[in-house]
Every structure is written in C-alpha cells, then in structure tokens.
Coordinates of C-alpha atoms (C1' of nucleotides) in Angstrom, one line a residue:
Chain A
M1 CA -5.3 39.3 23.5
A2 CA -4.6 42.7 24.3
R3 CA -6.5 45.5 25.7
R4 CA -9.2 43.1 26.4
K5 CA -9.9 39.4 26.0
I6 CA -12.3 38.6 23.2
K7 CA -14.8 35.8 22.9
Q8 CA -13.9 32.9 20.5
E9 CA -16.6 33.5 18.0
L10 CA -17.1 35.3 14.7
I11 CA -16.3 39.0 15.1
S12 CA -19.6 40.6 14.0
N13 CA -18.2 44.0 13.0
E14 CA -16.8 43.5 9.5
S15 CA -14.1 46.1 9.6
K16 CA -12.8 44.9 12.9
R17 CA -12.9 41.3 11.6
K18 CA -10.8 42.5 8.7
V19 CA -8.2 44.2 10.8
T20 CA -8.0 41.3 13.1
F21 CA -7.6 38.9 10.2
R22 CA -4.7 40.8 8.8
K23 CA -2.9 41.1 12.0
R24 CA -3.4 37.4 12.8
K25 CA -2.5 36.3 9.4
G26 CA 0.8 38.1 9.7
G27 CA 1.4 36.6 13.1
M28 CA 0.7 33.1 11.7
L29 CA 3.0 33.5 8.8
K30 CA 5.8 34.8 11.1
K31 CA 5.3 31.8 13.4
M32 CA 5.4 29.4 10.5
N33 CA 8.7 31.1 9.5
E34 CA 10.1 30.7 12.9
I35 CA 9.2 27.1 13.4
T36 CA 10.7 26.1 10.0
T37 CA 14.0 27.8 10.8
L38 CA 14.3 26.9 14.5
C39 CA 13.2 23.3 14.2
G40 CA 14.4 22.4 10.7
V41 CA 11.0 21.5 9.5
I42 CA 9.1 22.4 6.4
G43 CA 5.7 23.9 6.7
C44 CA 3.0 25.5 4.6
A45 CA -0.1 27.5 5.6
I46 CA -3.1 28.1 3.4
I47 CA -5.9 30.5 4.3
Y48 CA -9.1 31.0 2.2
S49 CA -10.6 34.3 3.2
T50 CA -13.3 36.6 2.0
F51 CA -10.9 39.5 2.2
D52 CA -8.4 38.2 -0.4
N53 CA -9.5 37.1 -3.8
R54 CA -7.4 34.1 -3.6
P55 CA -6.0 31.7 -1.0
E56 CA -3.1 33.0 0.9
I57 CA -0.2 30.6 0.8
W58 CA 3.0 30.6 2.6
P59 CA 5.6 29.9 1.7
S60 CA 5.0 30.8 -1.9
P61 CA 5.0 28.0 -4.5
P62 CA 8.6 28.6 -5.5
E63 CA 9.7 28.2 -1.9
L64 CA 7.7 25.0 -1.7
T65 CA 10.2 23.2 -3.9
R66 CA 11.7 22.0 -0.8
V67 CA 8.4 20.5 0.3
I68 CA 8.2 18.6 -2.9
D69 CA 11.7 17.3 -2.7
R70 CA 11.1 16.1 0.8
F71 CA 7.8 14.5 -0.1
K72 CA 9.4 12.6 -3.0
E73 CA 11.9 11.2 -0.6
T74 CA 9.2 9.8 1.5
P75 CA 9.1 6.0 1.5
E76 CA 6.2 4.7 -0.7
E77 CA 4.5 3.1 2.2
E78 CA 4.0 6.3 4.2
R79 CA 3.0 8.2 1.1
D80 CA 0.3 5.7 0.3
K81 CA -1.0 5.8 3.8
Y82 CA -1.4 9.5 3.5
T83 CA -3.1 9.2 0.3
V84 CA -5.6 6.7 1.6
D85 CA -6.4 9.0 4.4
Q86 CA -7.2 11.8 2.0
K87 CA -9.4 9.4 0.0
T88 CA -11.3 8.4 3.1
F89 CA -12.1 12.0 3.8
L90 CA -13.0 12.8 0.3
G91 CA -15.2 9.8 -0.1
R92 CA -17.3 10.9 2.8
Y93 CA -18.1 14.1 1.1
I94 CA -18.3 13.0 -2.4
S95 CA -20.4 9.9 -2.6
R96 CA -23.7 10.8 -0.9
S97 CA -26.1 13.1 -2.5
S98 CA -29.8 13.1 -3.3
N99 CA -31.0 13.5 -6.8
A100 CA -31.9 17.1 -6.2
L101 CA -28.2 17.7 -5.6
E102 CA -27.0 15.8 -8.6
R103 CA -25.5 18.7 -10.2
E104 CA -23.4 19.7 -7.2
R105 CA -22.5 16.1 -6.7
K106 CA -21.1 16.0 -10.2
K107 CA -19.1 19.0 -9.4
N108 CA -17.8 17.3 -6.4
Q109 CA -16.9 14.3 -8.5
G110 CA -15.0 16.5 -10.9
L111 CA -13.1 17.9 -8.0
A112 CA -12.4 14.4 -6.7
M113 CA -11.0 13.5 -10.1
E114 CA -8.9 16.6 -10.1
L115 CA -7.5 15.3 -6.9
T116 CA -6.8 12.0 -8.4
L117 CA -5.0 13.7 -11.2
I118 CA -2.9 15.7 -8.8
D119 CA -2.2 12.6 -6.8
C120 CA -0.5 11.4 -9.9
L121 CA 1.7 14.4 -10.0
A122 CA 2.5 13.8 -6.4
G123 CA 3.8 10.4 -7.3
K124 CA 0.9 8.2 -6.4
S125 CA 1.0 4.7 -7.7
L126 CA -1.4 3.4 -10.3
H127 CA -3.0 0.7 -8.3
D128 CA -4.5 3.1 -5.9
L129 CA -6.5 4.9 -8.6
K130 CA -9.3 2.3 -8.7
C131 CA -11.7 4.9 -7.2
L132 CA -12.5 6.0 -10.7
E133 CA -15.6 4.1 -11.5
D134 CA -15.3 4.4 -15.2
P135 CA -12.1 4.6 -17.3
K136 CA -14.1 6.5 -19.8
E137 CA -14.6 9.4 -17.4
L138 CA -10.9 9.6 -17.0
E139 CA -10.3 9.8 -20.7
V140 CA -12.8 12.6 -21.0
L141 CA -11.3 14.4 -18.2
L142 CA -7.8 13.9 -19.6
E143 CA -8.8 15.3 -22.9
E144 CA -10.3 18.4 -21.4
K145 CA -7.2 18.8 -19.3
I146 CA -5.0 18.5 -22.4
K147 CA -7.0 21.1 -24.2
C148 CA -6.8 23.4 -21.2
F149 CA -3.1 23.0 -21.0
T150 CA -2.6 23.4 -24.7
D151 CA -4.6 26.6 -24.8
K152 CA -2.6 27.8 -21.8
I153 CA 0.7 27.0 -23.5
E154 CA -0.3 28.9 -26.5
T155 CA -1.4 31.9 -24.6
M156 CA 1.7 31.9 -22.5
G157 CA 3.9 31.3 -25.4
L158 CA 2.5 34.2 -27.3
K159 CA 2.7 36.5 -24.4
S160 CA 5.8 35.3 -22.7
K161 CA 7.9 38.1 -23.9
Q162 CA 5.9 40.9 -22.5
V163 CA 3.4 39.8 -20.1
N164 CA 2.9 39.4 -16.4
Y165 CA 0.9 36.2 -16.3
E166 CA -0.5 37.2 -13.0
N167 CA -2.8 39.6 -14.7
D168 CA -4.4 37.0 -16.8
I169 CA -5.4 34.9 -13.9
K170 CA -6.8 37.7 -11.9
K171 CA -9.2 38.8 -14.7
Chain B
M1 CA 10.5 33.8 23.6
A2 CA 10.5 33.3 27.3
R3 CA 13.2 33.1 29.8
R4 CA 15.6 34.2 27.2
K5 CA 15.5 35.3 23.6
I6 CA 16.8 32.8 21.1
K7 CA 18.6 33.3 17.8
Q8 CA 16.6 32.6 14.7
E9 CA 18.6 29.7 13.5
L10 CA 18.4 25.9 13.7
I11 CA 18.4 24.7 17.3
S12 CA 21.5 22.5 17.5
N13 CA 20.5 20.4 20.5
E14 CA 18.1 17.8 19.0
S15 CA 16.0 17.1 22.2
K16 CA 15.5 20.9 22.7
R17 CA 14.6 21.2 19.1
K18 CA 12.0 18.6 19.4
V19 CA 10.5 20.1 22.5
T20 CA 10.4 23.5 20.9
F21 CA 8.8 22.0 17.8
R22 CA 6.0 20.4 19.8
K23 CA 5.3 23.5 21.7
R24 CA 5.3 25.8 18.7
K25 CA 3.3 23.4 16.6
G26 CA 0.6 23.4 19.2
G27 CA 0.7 27.2 19.3
M28 CA 0.4 27.4 15.5
L29 CA -2.6 25.1 15.4
K30 CA -4.3 27.0 18.2
K31 CA -3.7 30.2 16.2
M32 CA -5.1 28.6 13.1
N33 CA -8.1 27.6 15.1
E34 CA -8.7 31.0 16.4
I35 CA -8.3 32.9 13.1
T36 CA -10.9 30.6 11.5
T37 CA -13.5 31.1 14.2
L38 CA -12.9 34.8 14.8
C39 CA -12.6 35.8 11.1
G40 CA -14.9 33.4 9.4
V41 CA -12.2 32.0 7.1
I42 CA -11.0 28.5 6.4
G43 CA -7.4 27.7 6.9
C44 CA -5.0 24.8 6.8
A45 CA -1.5 24.2 8.0
I46 CA 0.9 21.5 6.9
I47 CA 4.1 20.8 8.7
Y48 CA 6.6 18.2 7.5
S49 CA 9.0 17.3 10.2
T50 CA 11.6 14.6 10.8
F51 CA 10.0 14.0 14.1
D52 CA 6.7 12.7 12.7
N53 CA 6.8 10.1 10.0
R54 CA 4.3 12.0 7.8
P55 CA 3.1 15.5 7.4
E56 CA 1.1 17.0 10.1
I57 CA -2.0 18.5 8.7
W58 CA -4.4 20.8 10.5
P59 CA -7.2 20.7 10.5
S60 CA -7.2 17.0 10.0
P61 CA -10.2 15.8 7.9
P62 CA -12.5 15.3 10.9
E63 CA -11.6 18.7 12.3
L64 CA -12.0 20.3 9.0
T65 CA -15.5 19.0 9.2
R66 CA -16.0 20.9 12.4
V67 CA -14.7 24.1 10.8
I68 CA -17.1 23.7 8.0
D69 CA -20.0 23.0 10.4
R70 CA -19.2 26.1 12.3
F71 CA -19.2 28.0 9.1
K72 CA -22.7 26.8 8.4
E73 CA -23.8 28.1 11.7
T74 CA -22.8 31.6 10.8
P75 CA -25.7 34.1 11.1
E76 CA -27.7 34.4 7.9
E77 CA -26.7 37.9 7.1
E78 CA -23.0 37.2 7.5
R79 CA -23.3 33.9 5.8
D80 CA -24.9 35.4 2.7
K81 CA -22.3 38.0 2.5
Y82 CA -19.6 35.5 2.9
T83 CA -21.1 33.2 0.3
V84 CA -21.1 36.1 -2.2
D85 CA -17.5 36.6 -1.5
Q86 CA -16.8 33.0 -1.7
K87 CA -18.3 32.9 -5.2
T88 CA -15.8 35.6 -6.2
F89 CA -12.8 33.6 -5.5
L90 CA -14.0 30.1 -5.5
G91 CA -16.4 30.6 -8.4
R92 CA -14.7 27.9 -10.4
Y93 CA -15.6 25.4 -7.8
I94 CA -18.8 26.5 -6.3
S95 CA -22.0 26.7 -8.3
R96 CA -24.6 29.4 -7.7
S97 CA -27.5 27.5 -6.3
S98 CA -30.3 27.9 -3.8
N99 CA -29.8 27.7 -0.1
A100 CA -31.0 24.2 -0.4
L101 CA -27.7 23.4 -1.9
E102 CA -25.7 25.3 0.7
R103 CA -24.4 22.1 2.3
E104 CA -23.2 20.8 -0.9
R105 CA -21.5 24.0 -1.6
K106 CA -19.7 23.7 1.6
K107 CA -18.4 20.4 0.5
N108 CA -17.1 22.0 -2.6
Q109 CA -15.3 24.4 -0.5
G110 CA -13.7 21.7 1.5
L111 CA -12.7 20.0 -1.6
A112 CA -11.3 23.1 -3.1
M113 CA -9.3 23.4 0.1
E114 CA -8.0 19.9 -0.3
L115 CA -7.0 20.6 -3.8
T116 CA -4.9 23.5 -2.8
L117 CA -3.4 21.5 -0.1
I118 CA -2.4 18.7 -2.5
D119 CA -1.3 21.3 -5.0
C120 CA 1.2 22.4 -2.4
L121 CA 2.5 18.9 -1.9
A122 CA 2.7 18.5 -5.7
G123 CA 4.4 21.9 -5.9
K124 CA 2.3 22.8 -9.0
S125 CA -1.2 23.9 -9.5
L126 CA -3.4 22.5 -12.2
H127 CA -6.1 25.1 -11.6
D128 CA -4.1 28.2 -11.4
L129 CA -1.0 28.2 -13.5
K130 CA 0.3 31.5 -12.3
C131 CA 3.3 29.9 -10.6
L132 CA 4.6 28.4 -13.9
E133 CA 6.5 31.3 -15.2
D134 CA 8.1 29.4 -18.0
P135 CA 5.9 27.8 -20.6
K136 CA 8.5 25.1 -21.0
E137 CA 7.8 23.9 -17.6
L138 CA 4.2 23.6 -18.4
E139 CA 4.9 21.6 -21.5
V140 CA 7.0 19.2 -19.6
L141 CA 4.4 18.8 -17.0
L142 CA 1.8 18.2 -19.6
E143 CA 3.8 15.6 -21.3
E144 CA 4.4 13.8 -18.1
K145 CA 0.8 13.9 -17.3
I146 CA -0.3 12.6 -20.6
K147 CA 2.1 9.7 -20.4
C148 CA 1.1 8.9 -16.8
F149 CA -2.6 8.8 -17.7
T150 CA -2.3 7.0 -20.9
D151 CA -0.6 4.2 -19.0
K152 CA -3.3 4.5 -16.4
I153 CA -6.1 4.3 -18.9
E154 CA -4.6 1.2 -20.3
T155 CA -4.2 -0.5 -17.0
M156 CA -7.7 0.4 -15.9
G157 CA -9.2 -0.8 -19.1
L158 CA -7.7 -4.2 -18.5
K159 CA -8.9 -4.3 -15.0
S160 CA -12.3 -2.7 -15.3
K161 CA -14.1 -6.0 -15.7
Q162 CA -13.0 -7.5 -12.4
V163 CA -13.0 -4.6 -10.0
N164 CA -15.9 -2.9 -8.3
Y165 CA -14.7 0.7 -8.0
E166 CA -17.9 1.8 -6.4
N167 CA -17.1 0.1 -3.1
D168 CA -13.8 1.6 -2.8
I169 CA -14.9 5.1 -2.9
K170 CA -17.6 4.6 -0.4
K171 CA -15.3 2.8 2.1
Chain C
dA1 C1' 11.4 11.9 27.3
dT2 C1' 6.8 14.3 29.6
dA3 C1' 4.6 17.6 32.4
dC4 C1' 4.2 21.4 34.9
dC5 C1' 6.2 26.2 36.2
dT6 C1' 7.2 31.0 35.6
dA7 C1' 9.9 34.9 34.0
dT8 C1' 10.1 37.1 29.6
dA9 C1' 9.3 37.7 24.8
dT10 C1' 5.6 38.4 21.6
dA11 C1' 1.1 39.0 19.7
dT12 C1' -2.6 41.8 19.5
dA13 C1' -7.4 44.6 20.8
dA14 C1' -8.7 49.0 21.2
dA15 C1' -7.9 53.6 20.7
dG16 C1' -5.9 57.6 18.6
dA17 C1' -4.0 60.1 14.3
Chain D
dT1 C1' -9.2 52.9 6.0
dT2 C1' -4.5 52.4 7.4
dC3 C1' -0.7 53.7 10.4
dT4 C1' 0.9 54.0 15.5
dT5 C1' 0.7 53.3 20.2
dT6 C1' 0.2 50.8 24.3
dA7 C1' -2.0 48.0 27.8
dT8 C1' -3.0 43.2 28.2
dA9 C1' -3.3 38.5 26.8
dT10 C1' -0.6 34.7 25.1
dA11 C1' 3.2 32.0 23.8
dT12 C1' 7.1 29.9 25.1
dA13 C1' 12.6 29.0 26.7
dG14 C1' 14.7 27.2 30.2
dG15 C1' 14.0 25.0 34.7
dT16 C1' 12.5 21.6 37.7
dA17 C1' 10.2 17.0 39.1

DNA sequence: ATACCTATATATAAAGA
DNA sequence: TTCTTTATATATAGGTA
C-alpha cells in the first residue's frame, strides 16, 4: 500500500515478509486500540506467527479483565448459543479421522477436552457438556490437570520471591 | 481520519459511533485477512460490542477453514520451514509426524487457536500460566475447577446410561 | 438507518542509512 | 537487520441521497 501495490499472496522473500508482518501487526493493534476507545467496545486480537515464539495477544491478559466481566454479564441464552457454535466447529475437526491418524485424533480430542474444561471456567452450564463420551476420560483428564496445577503451584510458591515466571515458560 | 481528524475518545453521538464502529470493524477484518495471507500467519480478532448481541469473531469458523486451507497450499519449501517454526511454538499441541499427517496437524493448529481464543474469553490460560502472577490466584482457580468438575462427574455418571454422547459431537 | 462519495488522515512498500 | 524517509495505497469522517 505504498510505493507500490502488492499482490495478495504470501510474500516469498522471508525478510520482507518479516518486516511487513511487524509493520502490519503494529497497525492492527493500533486500530484495535482506536476502535475500542472510539466506539466503547472491547476487542482482542490474536496472531500466531512463525516470527514470534508465542501468540501475540492484544490487549494483554490483565487488560482483558474487562472482557471477562462483560462476558459474565451476558445472558445465559446468548452465551450458550456461542458455545454451541464453537462446538459445531470443533466437532467438524475432531471426530473424523482414519485409523492411521488415530494418534493425531487423540491429540485433537485432548484439545477438545481442554476446550470443554475452559468452557467451564467461562461459565458454561453443565448440561452442555454431554459431548464427553465417557465420564472416565474426564476423570483422568481432571487428575492430570490437578497434578499439573499442583506442581505449578509448588514451583511458583518456591520461586515467588525471586523469580520472573516468564522465564520458566520460555525455557 | 478523513474529512477531519477526530479526538481519541468515546464518540458521544450514538448513531455516529455505530457507523464508525461498522466501518472500522470492516477495516480491521480486512487487515487481518491481509496479514494472514501476506505473512503466512494465523490470526483472529474478537470484538465485543453493545451493537451486536454477541462477540464478533473473525475469522468465523468457516472462514478459519479457508485460512487453514490457504496455509496448506503454501509452497513446499515455505511450508516445511513454517512447519518447523510451528513446532517450536506450538510443540505442545502439534505432534511431529509425516507429511501424511499434515492435515491433522493443521486441525491441531486450528484447535490451538480456538483454545487461545477461549482462554481470552475466560481470562485465564490453562496451558500457559504466565499471566497468573500470584500463586494464590492459581490455587483459587484450581479449587473452583476441582469443585466444578467433581460436580460434573457426578452428574454425568448419573446420566451416562441414557445419553448417547457420540451423536452430539458429530452433529 | 444504509449506501455511496470524496477530501483528508493514516498505513505502509520500497529504498536508503 | 533495524531505523528513517517518502511516495503511494488505503481507510475513513462527514456529507449527501
């Protein structure tokens, strides 16, 4: 959009692609910032790139508190509708796989379960969780989760006085 | 940004605010579309406004499919490089498998994306706890989770005899 | 409101340091 | 590579129908 118009296709030159990505990412975040202030809305942008080692998220999690609060105030009906949509989408991806892809499929299922778990945090009602085929799976997953969290709490507890948690995650 | 420069503050006139919102929302989505095609990244935007009765999410599930398809059409060389990078930052979600499983891997990517998205709505990440600076928060979260799922397991246990969970996920 | 119009404000591709 | 710079491409505020 500047000295020259470019084709809408993957930029082959990697360094150019990287530069373009950074510029445009900045532009997007600025736009998101403006629309939220000008229009009194709450927004969030997520970008997975090969350039950054983790997803870029704006606003950052602490700022998203507003999003959560807003979400919690949403009438149940609407919230459920949203959840159902998500489930429809996920179901399309999760449930069909050949035997050769069994392993990947299980990974997908695990992710789907993670989604369900997170749905719970988001305030989803119990009766919508019937997508879990076997309650046993849920128990196993729950146990793993608990262990994971327990470990995390220990680690964080021990290091909380001196450490920047950020580092742990990165390595 | 046109006939006149406007102050960066909430637009008081509601109808003007609405018009501005729609224009800018469209602009954002277009930008998101461009950055994903030009730079080979996957991105998502969520906007929660009072104008729409539920969050606007882009790409919407069907559109996300297109983004992923486009990604699959990326030239071999680039794709491989990209995939390697993907493993670096999505290693937790994506298994290292042969090209035959490429498609499934893409599904995982999409799911990982959804997870992050929902993490945002929930305000807390179960996969990457970096945002929880205080271990106390984590404990509280964990307790809530345990209670929530304990209840759920009970409920599901009672109902498991009469419900066909399989059908729900496929539909 | 909704859609198009157009003068300006911004974003940004390419080049230069 | 990472900055500036700057010529162009886009986005869009305020009008108008």
